Amino acid sequence: MSEQISAKEFIARRIALELNDGDVVNLGIGLPTLVANYLPPGVTLMLQSENGFLGIGPVPEEITPIGQPRVVNAGGAPCSIIPGGSTFDTSISFALMRGGHLDACVLGGLQVDENADLANWMVPGKNVPGMGGAMDLAVGAKKVIVAMEHTNKGEKKILKKCNLPLTAKGRVSTVVTELALFRFHDGKLVLEEYAPGVSVEDIRAGTEAAFIVSDKLKEMEISRVGL
Amino acid sequence: MKSKRLEIGQVASFLRDGMTIMYGGFMGNGTPPRIMQAILDSGVKDLTVIGDDAAFSDATKGPEGIGLLVRNKRVKKMITGHIGLNKEAQRQMITGEMEIELCPIGTIAERIRAGGSGLGGVLTPTGVGTSVGDVDQPLTFNGQQINRKPVLNINGRDYLLELPLKADLAVLEAVQADKYGNLVYYTSMRNHNPLMALAAETVIVEAHQIVEVGCIDPDHVMTPGVLVDHIIYPG
């Protein structure tokens, strides 16, 4: 990486360039949420909150106390709804996901494999928070972008076959890490971009899955908002 | 018309040990706090509860919601999509004190909708090829006992058969109710509430504001009053 930014920020800045003005998008909790900070000028998204609205807006200046009617995001934290937003019940909210009405979702990942399977909701014996909306998002969004660090303390995460419980089978479109960008084309994993200063050999060393190197392989560009 | 007004002290008369309760709300937002307290105060136990999540165990982050009944060990089984922000629910799941059936949130919503809509189930692509296809207890499908949820391939795509959910009681929160029980919710407080209003034998609503019949434009009603049995007025 050429600048003094964290791996997570680098990943979020690259994904910010994947989204188009007007896209309807659901950003998962954590790293995916950061993407909204780096959208280039002229790109406005309609962000979905799975608890029942479109048009997530900033945290209000005055926060309504707990117990009084207030808008919260899917993590239960106070937020607002932008002009043009809309509210609905959970059935409609998940119909938007499952029914293919979202242009993209950005999800965190524990593992992705050669079959475009994703595991991101539990580590048996450790953390079992529940899948929440992740399975519905992964199964229904037109584009499923996985944002994750390339390895976890040296342990590979892009595998031949996921060994953690799956979130969805065969649904990943794009994987963005601090080393590389991969896309699935006709069910095949293709390396399309490498981070500045990173070689294909470096990427291969950190990746268990077999992948094809694109003939249009290029260096990753990131959103420069605020840099 | 018979009044639907219910005093908070009368909630206990609808409760019994071992019953199934649906609770509205998403991260506690839309869960009726006074009704939850009344359920606790009644002493009822061994409940099966159905709802979005286990809300917060840290009261500074958000409402405790169903967590009040979990913390006081009134819940025997919970059917829900997420317990990650309630440490006590996680602890009780790990020790086996409370049984948890984790279910994708979109699937919970559709199972509740199916239960309230007279449907035999729903077919969803969500969870195909994952542990969601497992069942805790064998179910009867086409007269056969089976241990996995049936997968139906329709026009080339696989779908899981998910069964309807119903409850003895649904407890909901609305920002406004007329005296007939027509309801209006506020933004993210709507969530599962309108679906649960269809799926329970008895529906009790806690409302922030009560208005006369006719004050809510029929086009703005989010849950029709025919579904609401009892209304707790602001206290």
Coordinates of C-alpha atoms in Angstrom, one line a residue:
Chain A
M1 CA 0.0 0.0 0.0
S2 CA 1.3 3.4 -1.0
E3 CA -0.3 5.5 1.7
Q4 CA -0.4 5.4 5.5
I5 CA -3.9 4.0 5.7
S6 CA -5.1 0.8 7.4
A7 CA -5.9 -2.3 5.5
K8 CA -9.6 -1.8 6.3
E9 CA -9.6 1.7 5.0
F10 CA -7.9 0.6 1.8
I11 CA -10.5 -2.0 1.3
A12 CA -13.4 0.4 2.0
R13 CA -11.8 3.0 -0.4
R14 CA -11.6 0.4 -3.2
I15 CA -15.2 -0.7 -2.8
A16 CA -16.4 2.9 -2.8
L17 CA -15.4 2.9 -6.5
E18 CA -17.5 -0.2 -7.2
L19 CA -20.8 1.5 -6.5
N20 CA -22.7 3.8 -8.9
D21 CA -24.7 6.9 -8.4
G22 CA -28.3 6.0 -7.4
D23 CA -27.5 2.4 -6.5
V24 CA -29.7 0.8 -3.8
V25 CA -27.1 -0.8 -1.4
N26 CA -27.0 -2.5 1.9
L27 CA -23.7 -2.1 3.8
G28 CA -23.1 -4.7 6.5
I29 CA -21.9 -3.8 10.0
G30 CA -18.2 -3.1 10.6
L31 CA -15.8 -2.7 7.7
P32 CA -18.6 -2.5 5.0
T33 CA -20.1 0.5 6.8
L34 CA -16.9 2.5 6.2
V35 CA -17.5 2.4 2.4
A36 CA -20.1 5.2 2.8
N37 CA -17.3 7.6 4.0
Y38 CA -15.3 7.4 0.7
L39 CA -17.9 7.7 -2.0
P40 CA -16.6 9.9 -4.7
P41 CA -18.3 13.3 -5.4
G42 CA -21.4 12.8 -7.4
V43 CA -22.2 9.4 -6.1
T44 CA -25.2 9.2 -3.9
L45 CA -26.5 5.9 -2.7
M46 CA -29.9 4.9 -1.4
L47 CA -28.8 2.9 1.6
Q48 CA -31.0 0.2 3.0
S49 CA -31.4 -0.5 6.7
E50 CA -32.7 -4.0 7.2
N51 CA -34.9 -3.1 10.1
G52 CA -37.3 -1.4 7.7
F53 CA -36.3 1.7 5.7
L54 CA -34.4 3.0 2.7
G55 CA -32.3 6.2 2.9
I56 CA -30.0 5.9 6.0
G57 CA -28.9 9.4 7.0
P58 CA -26.4 10.7 9.5
V59 CA -26.6 10.5 13.2
P60 CA -28.9 13.4 14.3
E61 CA -27.4 16.3 16.2
E62 CA -29.9 15.8 19.0
I63 CA -30.3 12.2 20.0
T64 CA -33.8 11.2 21.2
P65 CA -33.5 9.3 24.5
I66 CA -34.0 5.6 24.6
G67 CA -37.7 4.8 25.2
Q68 CA -39.0 7.6 23.0
P69 CA -39.9 7.1 19.3
R70 CA -36.7 7.3 17.3
V71 CA -35.0 6.1 14.2
V72 CA -32.3 3.5 14.6
N73 CA -30.2 1.5 12.2
A74 CA -29.9 -2.2 11.9
G75 CA -27.4 -2.2 14.8
G76 CA -29.9 -0.3 17.0
A77 CA -27.9 2.9 16.9
P78 CA -29.6 6.3 16.3
C79 CA -29.6 7.6 12.8
S80 CA -31.8 9.6 10.4
I81 CA -33.7 9.1 7.2
I82 CA -32.7 11.3 4.2
P83 CA -35.3 13.0 2.0
G84 CA -36.7 10.5 -0.5
G85 CA -36.4 7.7 2.1
S86 CA -39.2 5.3 2.9
T87 CA -40.2 3.1 5.7
F88 CA -41.8 -0.4 5.7
D89 CA -42.2 -3.6 7.6
T90 CA -39.6 -6.4 7.8
S91 CA -41.4 -8.5 5.2
I92 CA -41.0 -5.7 2.6
S93 CA -37.4 -5.0 3.8
F94 CA -36.3 -8.6 3.2
A95 CA -38.4 -8.8 0.0
L96 CA -36.1 -6.0 -1.2
M97 CA -33.1 -8.2 -0.6
R98 CA -34.4 -11.6 -1.6
G99 CA -36.4 -10.3 -4.5
G100 CA -33.3 -8.9 -6.2
H101 CA -34.1 -5.2 -5.7
L102 CA -30.7 -4.3 -4.2
D103 CA -28.0 -3.4 -6.7
A104 CA -25.4 -4.5 -4.3
C105 CA -24.6 -5.5 -0.8
V106 CA -21.2 -5.3 0.9
L107 CA -20.6 -8.0 3.6
G108 CA -17.7 -8.8 5.8
G109 CA -16.3 -12.3 5.4
L110 CA -14.6 -15.0 7.4
Q111 CA -14.0 -17.3 4.4
V112 CA -14.8 -17.3 0.6
D113 CA -14.1 -20.3 -1.6
E114 CA -13.6 -21.2 -5.3
N115 CA -17.3 -22.0 -5.6
A116 CA -18.3 -18.5 -4.6
D117 CA -19.5 -19.7 -1.3
L118 CA -19.4 -17.4 1.7
A119 CA -19.0 -18.1 5.4
N120 CA -19.4 -15.0 7.6
W121 CA -21.8 -15.7 10.4
M122 CA -20.4 -18.0 13.0
V123 CA -17.3 -19.7 14.4
P124 CA -18.5 -22.9 16.1
G125 CA -17.6 -23.0 19.8
K126 CA -16.6 -19.4 19.8
N127 CA -19.0 -16.8 18.6
V128 CA -22.6 -17.6 17.7
P129 CA -24.3 -14.2 17.3
G130 CA -26.8 -15.4 14.7
M131 CA -27.0 -14.8 11.0
G132 CA -29.3 -11.8 11.3
G133 CA -30.0 -10.6 7.7
A134 CA -26.7 -11.8 6.2
M135 CA -28.2 -14.9 4.5
D136 CA -31.0 -13.1 2.9
L137 CA -28.7 -10.4 1.7
A138 CA -26.2 -12.8 0.2
V139 CA -28.9 -14.8 -1.5
G140 CA -30.7 -11.9 -3.1
A141 CA -28.6 -8.9 -3.8
K142 CA -27.6 -8.5 -7.5
K143 CA -24.0 -8.0 -6.6
V144 CA -22.5 -9.5 -3.4
I145 CA -19.2 -7.7 -2.6
V146 CA -17.2 -9.3 0.2
A147 CA -14.9 -6.9 2.1
M148 CA -12.3 -8.7 4.2
E149 CA -8.6 -8.8 5.1
H150 CA -6.8 -11.3 3.0
T151 CA -5.7 -13.5 5.9
N152 CA -6.5 -13.8 9.6
K153 CA -3.2 -13.8 11.6
G154 CA -1.6 -15.8 8.7
E155 CA -4.6 -18.1 8.3
K156 CA -5.8 -18.1 4.7
K157 CA -9.4 -17.0 4.1
I158 CA -9.8 -17.5 0.4
L159 CA -10.0 -21.3 0.2
K160 CA -10.7 -24.2 -2.0
K161 CA -13.6 -25.0 0.2
C162 CA -15.0 -23.0 3.2
N163 CA -14.8 -25.0 6.5
L164 CA -16.9 -22.7 8.6
P165 CA -20.7 -22.8 8.4
L166 CA -21.9 -21.2 5.2
T167 CA -23.9 -18.1 4.8
A168 CA -24.8 -18.7 1.2
K169 CA -23.7 -21.0 -1.6
G170 CA -22.3 -19.7 -4.9
R171 CA -23.4 -16.1 -4.4
V172 CA -20.2 -14.1 -4.1
S173 CA -19.5 -11.7 -7.0
T174 CA -16.5 -9.8 -5.9
V175 CA -13.9 -10.1 -3.1
V176 CA -11.8 -7.1 -2.1
T177 CA -8.9 -7.4 0.3
E178 CA -5.9 -5.2 1.1
L179 CA -3.9 -7.2 -1.5
A180 CA -6.2 -7.9 -4.3
L181 CA -9.6 -7.7 -6.1
F182 CA -11.1 -10.9 -7.4
R183 CA -14.3 -11.4 -9.4
F184 CA -16.2 -14.6 -10.2
H185 CA -16.8 -15.0 -14.0
D186 CA -18.8 -18.0 -15.1
G187 CA -18.2 -19.6 -11.7
K188 CA -14.4 -19.1 -11.9
L189 CA -12.4 -17.0 -9.5
V190 CA -10.4 -14.4 -11.5
L191 CA -7.7 -12.1 -10.1
E192 CA -8.3 -8.7 -11.7
E193 CA -6.4 -6.2 -9.6
Y194 CA -3.4 -6.2 -7.2
A195 CA -2.6 -3.6 -4.5
P196 CA 0.3 -1.2 -5.2
G197 CA 3.6 -3.0 -4.4
V198 CA 2.0 -6.5 -4.2
S199 CA 2.9 -9.2 -6.8
V200 CA 0.8 -12.0 -8.1
E201 CA 3.2 -14.4 -6.2
D202 CA 2.4 -12.5 -3.0
I203 CA -1.3 -13.0 -3.6
R204 CA -0.9 -16.6 -4.5
A205 CA 1.1 -17.2 -1.3
G206 CA -1.8 -15.8 0.8
T207 CA -4.5 -17.6 -1.1
E208 CA -5.5 -21.3 -1.0
A209 CA -8.0 -21.2 -3.8
A210 CA -7.0 -21.7 -7.4
F211 CA -7.6 -18.6 -9.4
I212 CA -7.1 -17.3 -13.0
V213 CA -5.1 -14.2 -13.6
S214 CA -7.0 -11.8 -15.8
D215 CA -5.4 -10.7 -19.1
K216 CA -6.5 -7.2 -18.1
L217 CA -4.8 -7.4 -14.7
K218 CA -4.1 -4.0 -13.3
E219 CA -3.2 -2.1 -10.1
M220 CA -6.0 -1.3 -7.7
E221 CA -7.2 2.3 -7.6
I222 CA -8.9 3.6 -4.5
S223 CA -11.2 6.5 -3.7
R224 CA -9.1 9.6 -2.7
V225 CA -11.8 11.3 -0.8
G226 CA -10.2 13.2 2.1
L227 CA -6.6 12.1 1.3
Chain B
M1 CA -68.6 -0.7 20.3
K2 CA -66.9 -2.6 23.1
S3 CA -63.9 -0.8 24.4
K4 CA -60.5 -2.3 23.7
R5 CA -58.9 -0.4 26.5
L6 CA -56.9 -2.7 28.8
E7 CA -55.2 -1.6 32.1
I8 CA -51.6 -2.7 32.4
G9 CA -52.5 -4.7 35.5
Q10 CA -54.9 -6.8 33.4
V11 CA -52.2 -8.1 31.1
A12 CA -51.5 -10.9 33.6
S13 CA -54.9 -12.5 32.9
F14 CA -53.7 -13.4 29.4
L15 CA -50.6 -15.1 30.5
R16 CA -49.9 -18.8 31.4
D17 CA -46.7 -20.8 31.9
G18 CA -45.4 -22.4 28.7
M19 CA -47.2 -20.2 26.3
T20 CA -45.8 -18.8 23.0
I21 CA -45.4 -15.0 22.7
M22 CA -44.4 -12.9 19.7
Y23 CA -42.7 -9.7 20.6
G24 CA -42.5 -6.8 18.2
G25 CA -39.3 -4.8 17.8
F26 CA -35.9 -4.7 16.2
M27 CA -33.0 -4.3 18.7
G28 CA -35.8 -3.4 21.2
N29 CA -37.0 -0.6 19.0
G30 CA -40.8 -1.3 18.8
T31 CA -40.9 -3.7 21.8
P32 CA -43.6 -2.5 24.3
P33 CA -41.7 -1.8 27.5
R34 CA -44.6 -1.6 29.9
I35 CA -46.1 -4.9 28.6
M36 CA -42.7 -6.6 29.0
Q37 CA -42.5 -5.4 32.6
A38 CA -46.1 -6.6 33.2
I39 CA -45.2 -10.0 31.8
L40 CA -42.2 -10.1 34.2
D41 CA -44.3 -9.0 37.2
S42 CA -46.9 -11.7 36.5
G43 CA -44.4 -14.4 37.4
V44 CA -45.1 -16.4 34.2
K45 CA -42.3 -18.7 33.0
D46 CA -41.2 -21.4 30.5
L47 CA -42.1 -19.1 27.7
T48 CA -41.4 -19.7 24.0
V49 CA -40.7 -16.3 22.5
I50 CA -40.5 -15.4 18.8
G51 CA -39.0 -12.1 17.6
D52 CA -36.2 -10.5 15.6
D53 CA -33.4 -10.5 18.1
A54 CA -32.4 -10.5 21.8
A55 CA -31.9 -6.7 21.9
F56 CA -29.3 -5.1 24.2
S57 CA -27.9 -6.4 27.5
D58 CA -26.2 -3.0 27.9
A59 CA -28.9 -0.5 28.8
T60 CA -26.8 2.5 27.7
K61 CA -26.9 1.2 24.1
G62 CA -30.6 0.7 23.7
P63 CA -33.8 -0.8 25.1
E64 CA -33.6 -4.1 26.9
G65 CA -36.7 -5.3 25.1
I66 CA -37.1 -9.1 25.4
G67 CA -33.8 -9.1 27.3
L68 CA -35.8 -8.3 30.5
L69 CA -37.5 -11.7 30.3
V70 CA -34.3 -13.5 29.3
R71 CA -32.3 -12.0 32.1
N72 CA -35.0 -13.1 34.6
K73 CA -35.0 -16.6 33.2
R74 CA -38.6 -16.7 32.0
V75 CA -37.7 -17.9 28.5
K76 CA -37.4 -21.5 27.8
K77 CA -37.0 -21.2 24.0
M78 CA -36.3 -18.3 21.7
I79 CA -36.9 -18.3 17.9
T80 CA -34.8 -15.4 16.6
G81 CA -32.3 -14.2 14.1
H82 CA -29.6 -12.5 16.3
I83 CA -28.5 -12.6 19.9
G84 CA -25.1 -11.1 19.4
L85 CA -25.6 -7.9 21.4
N86 CA -27.2 -9.7 24.4
K87 CA -24.4 -11.4 26.4
E88 CA -26.8 -13.0 28.8
A89 CA -28.8 -14.6 26.0
Q90 CA -25.5 -15.9 24.6
R91 CA -24.5 -17.3 27.9
Q92 CA -27.8 -19.1 28.4
M93 CA -27.6 -20.6 25.0
I94 CA -24.1 -21.9 25.6
T95 CA -25.0 -23.4 29.0
G96 CA -28.2 -24.8 27.6
E97 CA -30.4 -22.9 30.0
M98 CA -32.3 -21.5 27.1
E99 CA -33.0 -23.2 23.8
I100 CA -32.3 -21.0 20.8
E101 CA -33.5 -21.6 17.2
L102 CA -31.6 -19.3 15.0
C103 CA -33.4 -18.4 11.9
P104 CA -32.5 -15.8 9.1
I105 CA -34.5 -12.6 9.8
G106 CA -36.2 -12.6 6.4
T107 CA -37.3 -16.1 7.0
I108 CA -38.7 -15.3 10.5
A109 CA -40.7 -12.5 8.9
E110 CA -42.1 -14.7 6.2
R111 CA -42.9 -17.6 8.6
I112 CA -44.8 -15.2 10.8
R113 CA -46.6 -13.7 7.8
A114 CA -47.4 -17.3 6.6
G115 CA -48.7 -18.1 10.1
G116 CA -51.0 -15.1 10.0
S117 CA -52.1 -15.5 6.4
G118 CA -53.3 -19.0 6.3
L119 CA -50.4 -20.3 4.3
G120 CA -48.9 -23.8 4.8
G121 CA -45.3 -22.5 4.6
V122 CA -43.0 -20.5 2.5
L123 CA -40.3 -21.4 0.0
T124 CA -37.2 -19.4 0.3
P125 CA -33.7 -19.6 -1.3
T126 CA -32.3 -18.3 1.9
G127 CA -30.4 -20.9 3.8
V128 CA -30.2 -23.5 1.1
G129 CA -27.0 -25.5 1.5
T130 CA -26.4 -24.2 5.0
S131 CA -27.1 -25.4 8.6
V132 CA -30.5 -23.6 8.4
G133 CA -31.7 -26.6 6.5
D134 CA -31.4 -28.7 9.7
V135 CA -34.4 -29.2 12.0
D136 CA -34.3 -29.7 15.7
Q137 CA -37.3 -31.9 15.8
P138 CA -38.5 -34.2 12.9
L139 CA -41.3 -32.8 10.8
T140 CA -44.0 -34.5 8.8
F141 CA -43.8 -33.8 5.1
N142 CA -46.1 -35.6 2.6
G143 CA -46.9 -38.1 5.5
Q144 CA -43.2 -38.9 6.1
Q145 CA -41.1 -38.0 9.1
I146 CA -38.0 -36.2 7.9
N147 CA -35.0 -34.7 9.7
R148 CA -34.1 -32.0 7.2
K149 CA -36.2 -29.2 5.8
P150 CA -37.4 -30.3 2.4
V151 CA -35.6 -28.6 -0.6
L152 CA -37.8 -28.1 -3.6
N153 CA -36.3 -27.4 -7.0
I154 CA -38.6 -25.1 -8.9
N155 CA -37.7 -24.0 -12.4
G156 CA -34.1 -24.8 -11.7
R157 CA -33.6 -23.1 -8.4
D158 CA -33.6 -24.7 -5.0
Y159 CA -35.8 -23.4 -2.2
L160 CA -36.1 -24.5 1.5
L161 CA -39.6 -25.2 2.8
E162 CA -40.0 -23.1 6.0
L163 CA -43.0 -23.7 8.2
P164 CA -45.4 -21.0 9.5
L165 CA -45.1 -19.5 13.0
K166 CA -48.1 -18.7 15.2
A167 CA -48.4 -17.6 18.8
D168 CA -50.9 -17.4 21.7
L169 CA -50.1 -13.8 22.2
A170 CA -48.4 -10.9 20.3
V171 CA -47.3 -7.8 22.2
L172 CA -46.7 -4.8 20.0
E173 CA -45.7 -1.1 20.3
A174 CA -47.4 1.6 18.2
V175 CA -46.8 5.3 18.2
Q176 CA -50.5 6.0 17.6
A177 CA -53.7 4.0 18.0
D178 CA -57.3 4.9 17.6
K179 CA -59.8 3.4 20.0
Y180 CA -60.7 0.7 17.5
G181 CA -57.0 -0.4 17.4
N182 CA -56.0 1.0 14.0
L183 CA -52.3 1.5 14.3
V184 CA -49.6 3.8 13.1
Y185 CA -45.9 3.0 13.7
Y186 CA -42.9 5.4 13.7
T187 CA -40.1 4.7 11.2
S188 CA -37.9 1.8 12.2
M189 CA -40.3 0.8 15.1
R190 CA -42.7 -0.8 12.6
N191 CA -40.4 -3.9 11.7
H192 CA -42.2 -7.2 12.5
N193 CA -45.2 -5.6 14.4
P194 CA -47.7 -5.6 11.5
L195 CA -46.8 -9.2 10.7
M196 CA -47.2 -10.4 14.3
A197 CA -50.6 -8.7 14.5
L198 CA -51.8 -11.3 12.1
A199 CA -50.2 -14.3 13.6
A200 CA -51.4 -14.5 17.3
E201 CA -54.6 -15.6 19.0
T202 CA -54.6 -12.4 21.1
V203 CA -52.9 -9.1 20.2
I204 CA -52.1 -6.5 22.8
V205 CA -50.7 -3.1 21.8
E206 CA -49.0 -0.5 23.9
A207 CA -49.6 2.9 22.3
H208 CA -47.8 6.2 22.8
Q209 CA -50.9 8.2 21.8
I210 CA -54.6 7.3 21.7
V211 CA -57.0 9.2 19.3
E212 CA -60.7 9.0 18.6
V213 CA -61.9 6.7 15.8
G214 CA -61.8 8.5 12.5
C215 CA -58.7 10.6 13.4
I216 CA -56.4 8.4 11.4
D217 CA -56.8 8.6 7.6
P218 CA -57.6 5.0 6.5
D219 CA -54.8 5.3 4.0
H220 CA -52.3 5.9 6.8
V221 CA -53.4 2.9 8.9
M222 CA -50.5 0.4 9.0
T223 CA -52.2 -2.3 11.0
P224 CA -56.0 -2.6 10.7
G225 CA -57.8 -2.4 14.0
V226 CA -59.7 -5.7 13.5
L227 CA -56.4 -7.4 14.3
V228 CA -56.0 -5.7 17.6
D229 CA -57.8 -7.1 20.7
H230 CA -56.6 -4.9 23.5
I231 CA -54.9 -1.5 23.8
I232 CA -52.8 -0.3 26.7
Y233 CA -53.2 3.5 26.9
P234 CA -50.2 5.8 27.8
G235 CA -49.6 5.6 31.6

